[in-house]
Coordinates of C-alpha atoms in Angstrom, one line a residue:
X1 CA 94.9 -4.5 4.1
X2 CA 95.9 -4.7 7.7
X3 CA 99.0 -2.7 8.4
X4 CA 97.7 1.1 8.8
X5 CA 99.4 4.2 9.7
X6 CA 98.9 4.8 13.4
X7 CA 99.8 8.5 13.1
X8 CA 97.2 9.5 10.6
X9 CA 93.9 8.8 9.0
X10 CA 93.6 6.1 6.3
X11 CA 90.9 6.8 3.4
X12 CA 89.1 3.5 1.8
X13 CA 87.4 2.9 -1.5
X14 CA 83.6 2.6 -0.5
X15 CA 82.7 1.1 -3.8
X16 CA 81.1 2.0 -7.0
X17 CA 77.6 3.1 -6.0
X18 CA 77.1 6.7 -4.5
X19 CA 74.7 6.8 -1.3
X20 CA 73.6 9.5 0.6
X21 CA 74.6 7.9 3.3
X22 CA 76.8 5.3 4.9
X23 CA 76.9 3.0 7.9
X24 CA 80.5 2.6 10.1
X25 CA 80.6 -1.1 11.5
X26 CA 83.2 -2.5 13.7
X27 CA 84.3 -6.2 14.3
X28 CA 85.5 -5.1 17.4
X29 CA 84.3 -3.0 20.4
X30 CA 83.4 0.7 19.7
X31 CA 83.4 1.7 22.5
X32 CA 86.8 3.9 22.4
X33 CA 86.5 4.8 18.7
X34 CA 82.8 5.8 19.1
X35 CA 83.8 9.0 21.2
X36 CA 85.6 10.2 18.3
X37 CA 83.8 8.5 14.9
X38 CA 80.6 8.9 14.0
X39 CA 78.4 5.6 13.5
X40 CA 76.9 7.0 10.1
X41 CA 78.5 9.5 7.5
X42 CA 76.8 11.8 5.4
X43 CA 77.4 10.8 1.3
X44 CA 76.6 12.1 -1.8
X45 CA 73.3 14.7 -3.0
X46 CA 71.3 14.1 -5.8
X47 CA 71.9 17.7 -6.6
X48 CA 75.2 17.2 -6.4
X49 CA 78.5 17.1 -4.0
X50 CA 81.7 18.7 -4.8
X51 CA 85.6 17.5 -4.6
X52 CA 88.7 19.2 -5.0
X53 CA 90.4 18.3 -8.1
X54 CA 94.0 18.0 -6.9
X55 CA 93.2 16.2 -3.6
X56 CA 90.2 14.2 -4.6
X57 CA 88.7 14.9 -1.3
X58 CA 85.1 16.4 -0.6
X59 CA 84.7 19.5 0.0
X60 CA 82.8 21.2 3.3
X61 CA 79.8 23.1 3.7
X62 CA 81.0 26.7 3.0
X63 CA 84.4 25.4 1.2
X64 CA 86.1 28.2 -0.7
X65 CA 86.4 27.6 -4.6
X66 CA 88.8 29.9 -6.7
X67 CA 88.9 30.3 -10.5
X68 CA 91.0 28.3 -12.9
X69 CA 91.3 25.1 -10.5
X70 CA 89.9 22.1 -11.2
X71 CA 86.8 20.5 -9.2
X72 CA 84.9 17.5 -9.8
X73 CA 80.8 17.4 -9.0
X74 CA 79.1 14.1 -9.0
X75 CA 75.3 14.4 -9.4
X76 CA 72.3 13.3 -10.9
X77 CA 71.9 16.3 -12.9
X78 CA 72.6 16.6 -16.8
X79 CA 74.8 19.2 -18.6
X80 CA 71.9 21.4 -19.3
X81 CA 69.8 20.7 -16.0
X82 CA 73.5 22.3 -14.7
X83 CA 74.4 25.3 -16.6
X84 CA 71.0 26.6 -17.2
X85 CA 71.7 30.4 -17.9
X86 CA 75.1 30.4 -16.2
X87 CA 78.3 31.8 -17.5
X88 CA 82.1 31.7 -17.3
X89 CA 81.8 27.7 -16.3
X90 CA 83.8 24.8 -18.1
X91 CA 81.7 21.9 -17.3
X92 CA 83.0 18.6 -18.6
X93 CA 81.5 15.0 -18.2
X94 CA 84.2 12.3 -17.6
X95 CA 82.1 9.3 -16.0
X96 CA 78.5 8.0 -16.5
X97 CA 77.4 5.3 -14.1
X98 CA 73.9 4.0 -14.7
X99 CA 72.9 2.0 -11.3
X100 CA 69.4 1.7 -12.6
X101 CA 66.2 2.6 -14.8
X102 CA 65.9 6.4 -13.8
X103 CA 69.2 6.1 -11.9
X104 CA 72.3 7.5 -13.5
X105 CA 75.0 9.4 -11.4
X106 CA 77.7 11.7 -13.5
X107 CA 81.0 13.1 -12.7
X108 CA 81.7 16.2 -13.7
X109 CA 84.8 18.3 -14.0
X110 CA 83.7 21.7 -13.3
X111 CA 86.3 24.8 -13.4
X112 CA 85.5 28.6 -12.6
X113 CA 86.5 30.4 -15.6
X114 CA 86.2 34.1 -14.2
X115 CA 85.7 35.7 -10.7
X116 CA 82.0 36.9 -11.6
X117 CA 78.7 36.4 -10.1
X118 CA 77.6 33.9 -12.3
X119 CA 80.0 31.4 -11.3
X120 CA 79.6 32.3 -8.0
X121 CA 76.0 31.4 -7.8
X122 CA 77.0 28.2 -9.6
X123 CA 79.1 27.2 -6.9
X124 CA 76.4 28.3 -4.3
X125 CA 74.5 26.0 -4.9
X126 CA 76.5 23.3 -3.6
X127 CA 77.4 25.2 -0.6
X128 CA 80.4 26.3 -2.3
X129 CA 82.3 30.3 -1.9
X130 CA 83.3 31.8 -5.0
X131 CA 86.5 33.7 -3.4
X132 CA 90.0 35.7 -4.7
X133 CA 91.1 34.6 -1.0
X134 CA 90.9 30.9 0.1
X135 CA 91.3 30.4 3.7
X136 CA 95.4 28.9 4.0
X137 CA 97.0 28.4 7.0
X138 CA 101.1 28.1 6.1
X139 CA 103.2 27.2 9.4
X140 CA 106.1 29.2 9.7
X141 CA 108.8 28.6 12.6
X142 CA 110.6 26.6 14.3
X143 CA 111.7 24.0 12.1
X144 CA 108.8 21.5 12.0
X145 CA 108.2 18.3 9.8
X146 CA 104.9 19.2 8.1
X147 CA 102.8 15.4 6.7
X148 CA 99.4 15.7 5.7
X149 CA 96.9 17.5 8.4
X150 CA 99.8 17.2 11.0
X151 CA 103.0 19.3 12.2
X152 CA 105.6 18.1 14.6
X153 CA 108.7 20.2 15.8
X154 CA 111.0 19.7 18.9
X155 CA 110.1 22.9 20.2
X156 CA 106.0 23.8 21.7
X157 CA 105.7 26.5 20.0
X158 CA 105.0 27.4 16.6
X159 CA 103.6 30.7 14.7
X160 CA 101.4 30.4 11.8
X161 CA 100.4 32.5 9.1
X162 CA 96.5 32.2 8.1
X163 CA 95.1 34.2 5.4
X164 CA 91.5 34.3 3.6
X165 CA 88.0 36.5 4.2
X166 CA 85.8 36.3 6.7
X167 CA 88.4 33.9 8.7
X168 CA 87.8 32.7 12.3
X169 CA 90.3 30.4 14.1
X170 CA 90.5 28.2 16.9
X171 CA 92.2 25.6 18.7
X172 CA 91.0 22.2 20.7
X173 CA 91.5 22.0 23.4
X174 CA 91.4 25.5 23.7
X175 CA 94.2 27.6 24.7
X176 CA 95.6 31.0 24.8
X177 CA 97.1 32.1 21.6
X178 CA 98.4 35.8 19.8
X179 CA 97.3 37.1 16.8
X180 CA 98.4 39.9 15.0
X181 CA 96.6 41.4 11.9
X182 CA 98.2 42.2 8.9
X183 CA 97.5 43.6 5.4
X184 CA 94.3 45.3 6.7
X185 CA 93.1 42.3 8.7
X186 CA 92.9 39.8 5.8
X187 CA 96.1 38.0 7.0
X188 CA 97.4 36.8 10.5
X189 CA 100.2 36.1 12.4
X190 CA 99.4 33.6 15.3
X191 CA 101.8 32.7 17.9
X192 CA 100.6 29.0 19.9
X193 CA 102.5 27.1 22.7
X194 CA 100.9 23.9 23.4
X195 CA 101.5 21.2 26.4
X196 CA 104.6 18.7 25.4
X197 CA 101.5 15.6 25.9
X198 CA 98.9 16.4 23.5
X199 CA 98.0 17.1 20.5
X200 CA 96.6 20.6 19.5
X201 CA 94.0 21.2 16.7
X202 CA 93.9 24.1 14.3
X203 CA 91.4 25.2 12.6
X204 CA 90.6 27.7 10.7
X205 CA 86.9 28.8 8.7
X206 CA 83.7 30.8 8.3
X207 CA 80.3 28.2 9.8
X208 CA 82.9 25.4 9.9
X209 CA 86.3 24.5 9.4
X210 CA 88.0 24.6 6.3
X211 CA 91.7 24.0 7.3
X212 CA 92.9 22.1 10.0
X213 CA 96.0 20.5 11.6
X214 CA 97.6 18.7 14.5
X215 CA 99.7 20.0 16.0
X216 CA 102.3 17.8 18.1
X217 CA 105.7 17.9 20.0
X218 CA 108.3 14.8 19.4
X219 CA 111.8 14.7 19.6
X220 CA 113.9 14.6 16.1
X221 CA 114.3 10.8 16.0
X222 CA 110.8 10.4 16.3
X223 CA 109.9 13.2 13.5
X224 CA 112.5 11.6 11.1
X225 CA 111.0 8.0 11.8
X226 CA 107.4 9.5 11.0
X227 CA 108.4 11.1 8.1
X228 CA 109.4 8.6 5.9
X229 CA 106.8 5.9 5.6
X230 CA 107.6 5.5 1.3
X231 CA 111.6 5.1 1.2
X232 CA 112.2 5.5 -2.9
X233 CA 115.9 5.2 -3.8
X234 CA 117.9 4.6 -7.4
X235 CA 119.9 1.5 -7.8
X236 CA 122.9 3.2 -6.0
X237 CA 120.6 4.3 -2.8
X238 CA 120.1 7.9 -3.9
X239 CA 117.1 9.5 -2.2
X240 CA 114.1 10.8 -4.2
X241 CA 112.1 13.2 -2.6
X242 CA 109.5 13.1 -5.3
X243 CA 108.2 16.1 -7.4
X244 CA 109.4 16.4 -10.8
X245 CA 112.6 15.6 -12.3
X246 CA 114.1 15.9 -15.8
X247 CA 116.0 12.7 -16.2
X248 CA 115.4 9.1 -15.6
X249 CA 117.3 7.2 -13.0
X250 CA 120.4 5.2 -13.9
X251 CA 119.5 2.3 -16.0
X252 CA 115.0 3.7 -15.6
X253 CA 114.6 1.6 -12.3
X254 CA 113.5 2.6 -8.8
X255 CA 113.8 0.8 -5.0
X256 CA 110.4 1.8 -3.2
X257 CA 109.7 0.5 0.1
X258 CA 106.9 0.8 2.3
X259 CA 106.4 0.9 6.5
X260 CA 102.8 0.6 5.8
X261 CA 100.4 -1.7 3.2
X262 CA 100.0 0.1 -0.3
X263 CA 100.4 0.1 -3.6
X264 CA 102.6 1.8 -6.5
X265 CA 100.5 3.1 -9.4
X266 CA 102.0 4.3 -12.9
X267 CA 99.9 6.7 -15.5
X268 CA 100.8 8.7 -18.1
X269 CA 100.4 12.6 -18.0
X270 CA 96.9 12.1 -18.6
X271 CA 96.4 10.2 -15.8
X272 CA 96.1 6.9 -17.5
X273 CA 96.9 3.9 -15.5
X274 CA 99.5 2.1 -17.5
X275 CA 100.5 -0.3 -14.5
X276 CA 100.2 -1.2 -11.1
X277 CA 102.5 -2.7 -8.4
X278 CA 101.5 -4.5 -4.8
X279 CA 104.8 -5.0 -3.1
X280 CA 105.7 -8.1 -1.1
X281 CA 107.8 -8.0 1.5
X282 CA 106.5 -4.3 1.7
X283 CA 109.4 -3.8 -1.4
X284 CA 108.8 -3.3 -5.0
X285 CA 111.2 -3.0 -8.2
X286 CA 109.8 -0.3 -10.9
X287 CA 111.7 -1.1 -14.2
X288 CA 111.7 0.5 -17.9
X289 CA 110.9 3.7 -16.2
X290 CA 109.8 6.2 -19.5
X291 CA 109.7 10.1 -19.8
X292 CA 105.9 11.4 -20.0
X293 CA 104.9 8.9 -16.9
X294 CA 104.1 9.7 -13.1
X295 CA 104.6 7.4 -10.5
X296 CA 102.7 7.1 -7.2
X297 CA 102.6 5.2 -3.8
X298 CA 98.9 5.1 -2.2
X299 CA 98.0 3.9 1.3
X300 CA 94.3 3.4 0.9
X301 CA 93.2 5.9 -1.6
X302 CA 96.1 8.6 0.3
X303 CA 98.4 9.7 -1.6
X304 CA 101.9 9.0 0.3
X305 CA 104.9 9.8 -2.4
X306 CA 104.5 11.0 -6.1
X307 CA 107.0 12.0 -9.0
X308 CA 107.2 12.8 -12.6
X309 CA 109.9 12.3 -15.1
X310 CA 109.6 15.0 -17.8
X311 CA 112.3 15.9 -20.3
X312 CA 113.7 18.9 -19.7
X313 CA 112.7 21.7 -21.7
X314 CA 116.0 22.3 -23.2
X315 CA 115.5 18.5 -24.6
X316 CA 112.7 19.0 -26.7
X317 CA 112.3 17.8 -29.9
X318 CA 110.4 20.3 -31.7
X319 CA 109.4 17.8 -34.5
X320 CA 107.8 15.7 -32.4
X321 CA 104.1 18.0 -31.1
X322 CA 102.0 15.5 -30.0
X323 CA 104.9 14.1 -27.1
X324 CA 105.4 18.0 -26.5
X325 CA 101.7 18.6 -26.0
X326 CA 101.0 15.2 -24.0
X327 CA 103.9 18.0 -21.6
X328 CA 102.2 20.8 -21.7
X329 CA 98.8 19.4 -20.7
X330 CA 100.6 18.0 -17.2
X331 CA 101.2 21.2 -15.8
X332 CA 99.0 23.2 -13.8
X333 CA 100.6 27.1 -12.6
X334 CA 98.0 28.8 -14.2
X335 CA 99.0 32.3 -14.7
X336 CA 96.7 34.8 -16.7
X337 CA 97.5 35.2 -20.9
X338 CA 99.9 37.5 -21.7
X339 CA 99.0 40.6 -24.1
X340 CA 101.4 38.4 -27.3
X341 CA 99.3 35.2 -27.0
X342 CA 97.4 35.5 -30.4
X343 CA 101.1 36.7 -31.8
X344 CA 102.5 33.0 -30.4
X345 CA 99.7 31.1 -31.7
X346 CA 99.9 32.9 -35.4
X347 CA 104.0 31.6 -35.2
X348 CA 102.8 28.2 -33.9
X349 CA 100.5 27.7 -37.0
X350 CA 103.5 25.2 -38.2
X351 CA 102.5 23.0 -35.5
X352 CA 98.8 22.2 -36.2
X353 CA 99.0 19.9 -32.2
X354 CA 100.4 23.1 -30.8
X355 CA 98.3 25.5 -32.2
X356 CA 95.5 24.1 -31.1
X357 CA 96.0 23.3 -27.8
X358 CA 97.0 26.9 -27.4
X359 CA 93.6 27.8 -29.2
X360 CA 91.8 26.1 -26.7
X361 CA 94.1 27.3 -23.7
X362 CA 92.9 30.8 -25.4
X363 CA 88.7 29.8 -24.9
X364 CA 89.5 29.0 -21.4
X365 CA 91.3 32.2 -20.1
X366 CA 94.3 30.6 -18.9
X367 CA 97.7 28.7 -19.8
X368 CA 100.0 27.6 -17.6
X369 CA 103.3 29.4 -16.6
X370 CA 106.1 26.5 -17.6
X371 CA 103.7 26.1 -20.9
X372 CA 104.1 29.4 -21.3
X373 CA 107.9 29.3 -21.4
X374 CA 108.0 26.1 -23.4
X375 CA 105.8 27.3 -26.4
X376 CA 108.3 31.0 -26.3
X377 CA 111.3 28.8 -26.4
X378 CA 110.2 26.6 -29.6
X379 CA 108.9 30.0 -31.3
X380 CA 112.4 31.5 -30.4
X381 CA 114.7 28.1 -32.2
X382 CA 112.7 28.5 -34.6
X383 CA 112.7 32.5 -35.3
X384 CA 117.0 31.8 -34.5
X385 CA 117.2 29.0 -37.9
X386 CA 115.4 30.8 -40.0

């Protein structure tokens, strides 16, 4: 892989073995990248080191965690070594790696069930915050192109809104900047020019920072250039944006092209790889394109352009439970269980697939909101025939 983004970080695979440690060499001289890149990173603890389940990325000393979202910890440490006398946690092992006699690393996927102490000294203990508040910072105006860690707009100056306890922000270089306190001081307005030259860094945390961007000043062309980097079109040069859509495109096949070295990865709602794709001549053909899959373009192990092609609910074939479940266990807009969820699962008892997956939805405290309207609208059909 040669061809890397120049206006962002690239992430790498660094193998199959965790170390608590690793060493940064270059082939060529340092001596500019040195100022800014550390020659050795800190890796993984024996106890254990946490990531966040949607992003894949590690999380900081002092991170916030909140309930019902998915983290994974990779650690030395068994099940039981884990949840001792602990409550409220859903810890589940999906990898075992032995590297050697005595030497056996796990991956865990760990998820807060409640917003109680127990949980919360869980998390502690990989220097994680049990919080109802994460730290967010969501830039508002001007218009601005937003990529990962990094807003441009025409204009230099932007107003942000941060929220989350116990918040501190800051800028680098430093520079003057308003703030105005809102909902009894656990939200902000901030106001921030910057020079039209350089690049301003935001960040916002408790000991360290937990969010951060760059913020930068470019003309339009230049912002529209940046942004695309994955062009994805139909076989008639529609645009997709990416997110999720209901129906296939004409005749199931996608155009992607890339500014950048990647590759295009296929799964099914589980997560499964079903295929993969290295384009030449930075252009790949996806064919056969199914319902059920998800399709996405890494550069490195970044994550530049994703979609999912999902029937819509109004499509459903109630006969068929196990495609409907395969659905409902893609979606993730957890909301809390209504007051008539052991009602719905008493009506669902004529779809054993159904029934229990809400039965274990039940155990866990949670069910997600577009589940939610999917399992009223089969219960409904049916209560309408009869």
């Amino acid at each position: 892989m040669e061809r890397f983004s120049n206006k962002s970080i690239t992430y790498l695979h660094i193998g199959d073995v965790p170390c608590d440690k690793y060493e940064i060499s270059y082939e060529i001289d340092n001596s500019v990248i040195g100022k800014y890149w550390p020659t050795v990173v800190k890796g993984f603890s024996s106890r254990g080191t946490l990531f966040d389940g949607e992003t894949k990325k590690r999380l900081s000393e002092d991170a916030d965690v909140v309930v019902n979202h998915d983290y994974y910890l990779v650690t030395k440490k068994t099940v039981s070594q884990l949840l001792g006398d602990y409550n409220f946690i859903s810890l589940e092992c999906i990898s075992e790696s032995k590297v050697s006699i005595g030497n056996t690393w796990y991956v865990y996927k760990v998820q807060a069930l409640k917003y109680d102490e127990s949980p919360a000294r869980f998390f502690l203990v990989f220097h994680a915050r049990l919080t109802e508040h994460p730290i967010k910072m969501y830039p508002l105006w001007p218009e601005h192109v937003e990529r990962p860690y990094v807003i441009l707009q025409k204009e230099n100056k932007i107003n942000i809104f941060m929220k989350g306890d116990y918040v501190h922000f800051k800028t680098s270089p430093k520079t003057i900047f308003l703030q105005q306190s809102l909902k009894n001081n656990s939200a902000n307005l901030i106001s921030i020019t910057t020079k039209a030259d350089i690049y301003q860094i935001l960040s916002a945390g408790r000991v360290c920072a937990l969010e951060y961007m760059y913020f930068g000043v470019s003309d339009f062309d230049n912002i529209k250039a940046l942004a695309k980097g994955v062009n994805v079109t139909d076989i008639n040069g529609n645009v997709l944006t990416g997110g999720i859509y209901n129906n296939l495109p004409k005749k199931s096949v996608l155009n992607i092209s890339l500014d950048v070295d990647g590759f295009v990865e296929i799964t099914d709602l589980d997560g499964f790889v079903l295929d993969k794709y290295f384009p030449k001549d930075n252009k790949v053909i996806i064919k056969d394109i199914k319902f059920n899959t998800e399709i996405k373009v890494y550069l490195g192990i970044d994550c530049l352009w994703h979609t999912k092609f999902i029937r819509s609910v109004n499509n459903y074939d109630i006969r068929n439970d196990l495609k409907i479940v395969s659905s409902l266990r893609s979606y993730k807009d957890y909301v809390s269980l209504p007051h008539n969820v052991n009602i719905m699962s008493n009506k669902l008892k004529s779809h054993p697939s159904l029934h229990d997956w809400l039965i274990k939805e039940i155990k866990l405290g949670r069910i997600s909101g577009k589940a939610l309207k999917i399992l009223s609208l089969i219960i409904m059909r049916e209560s309408n025939n009869g």
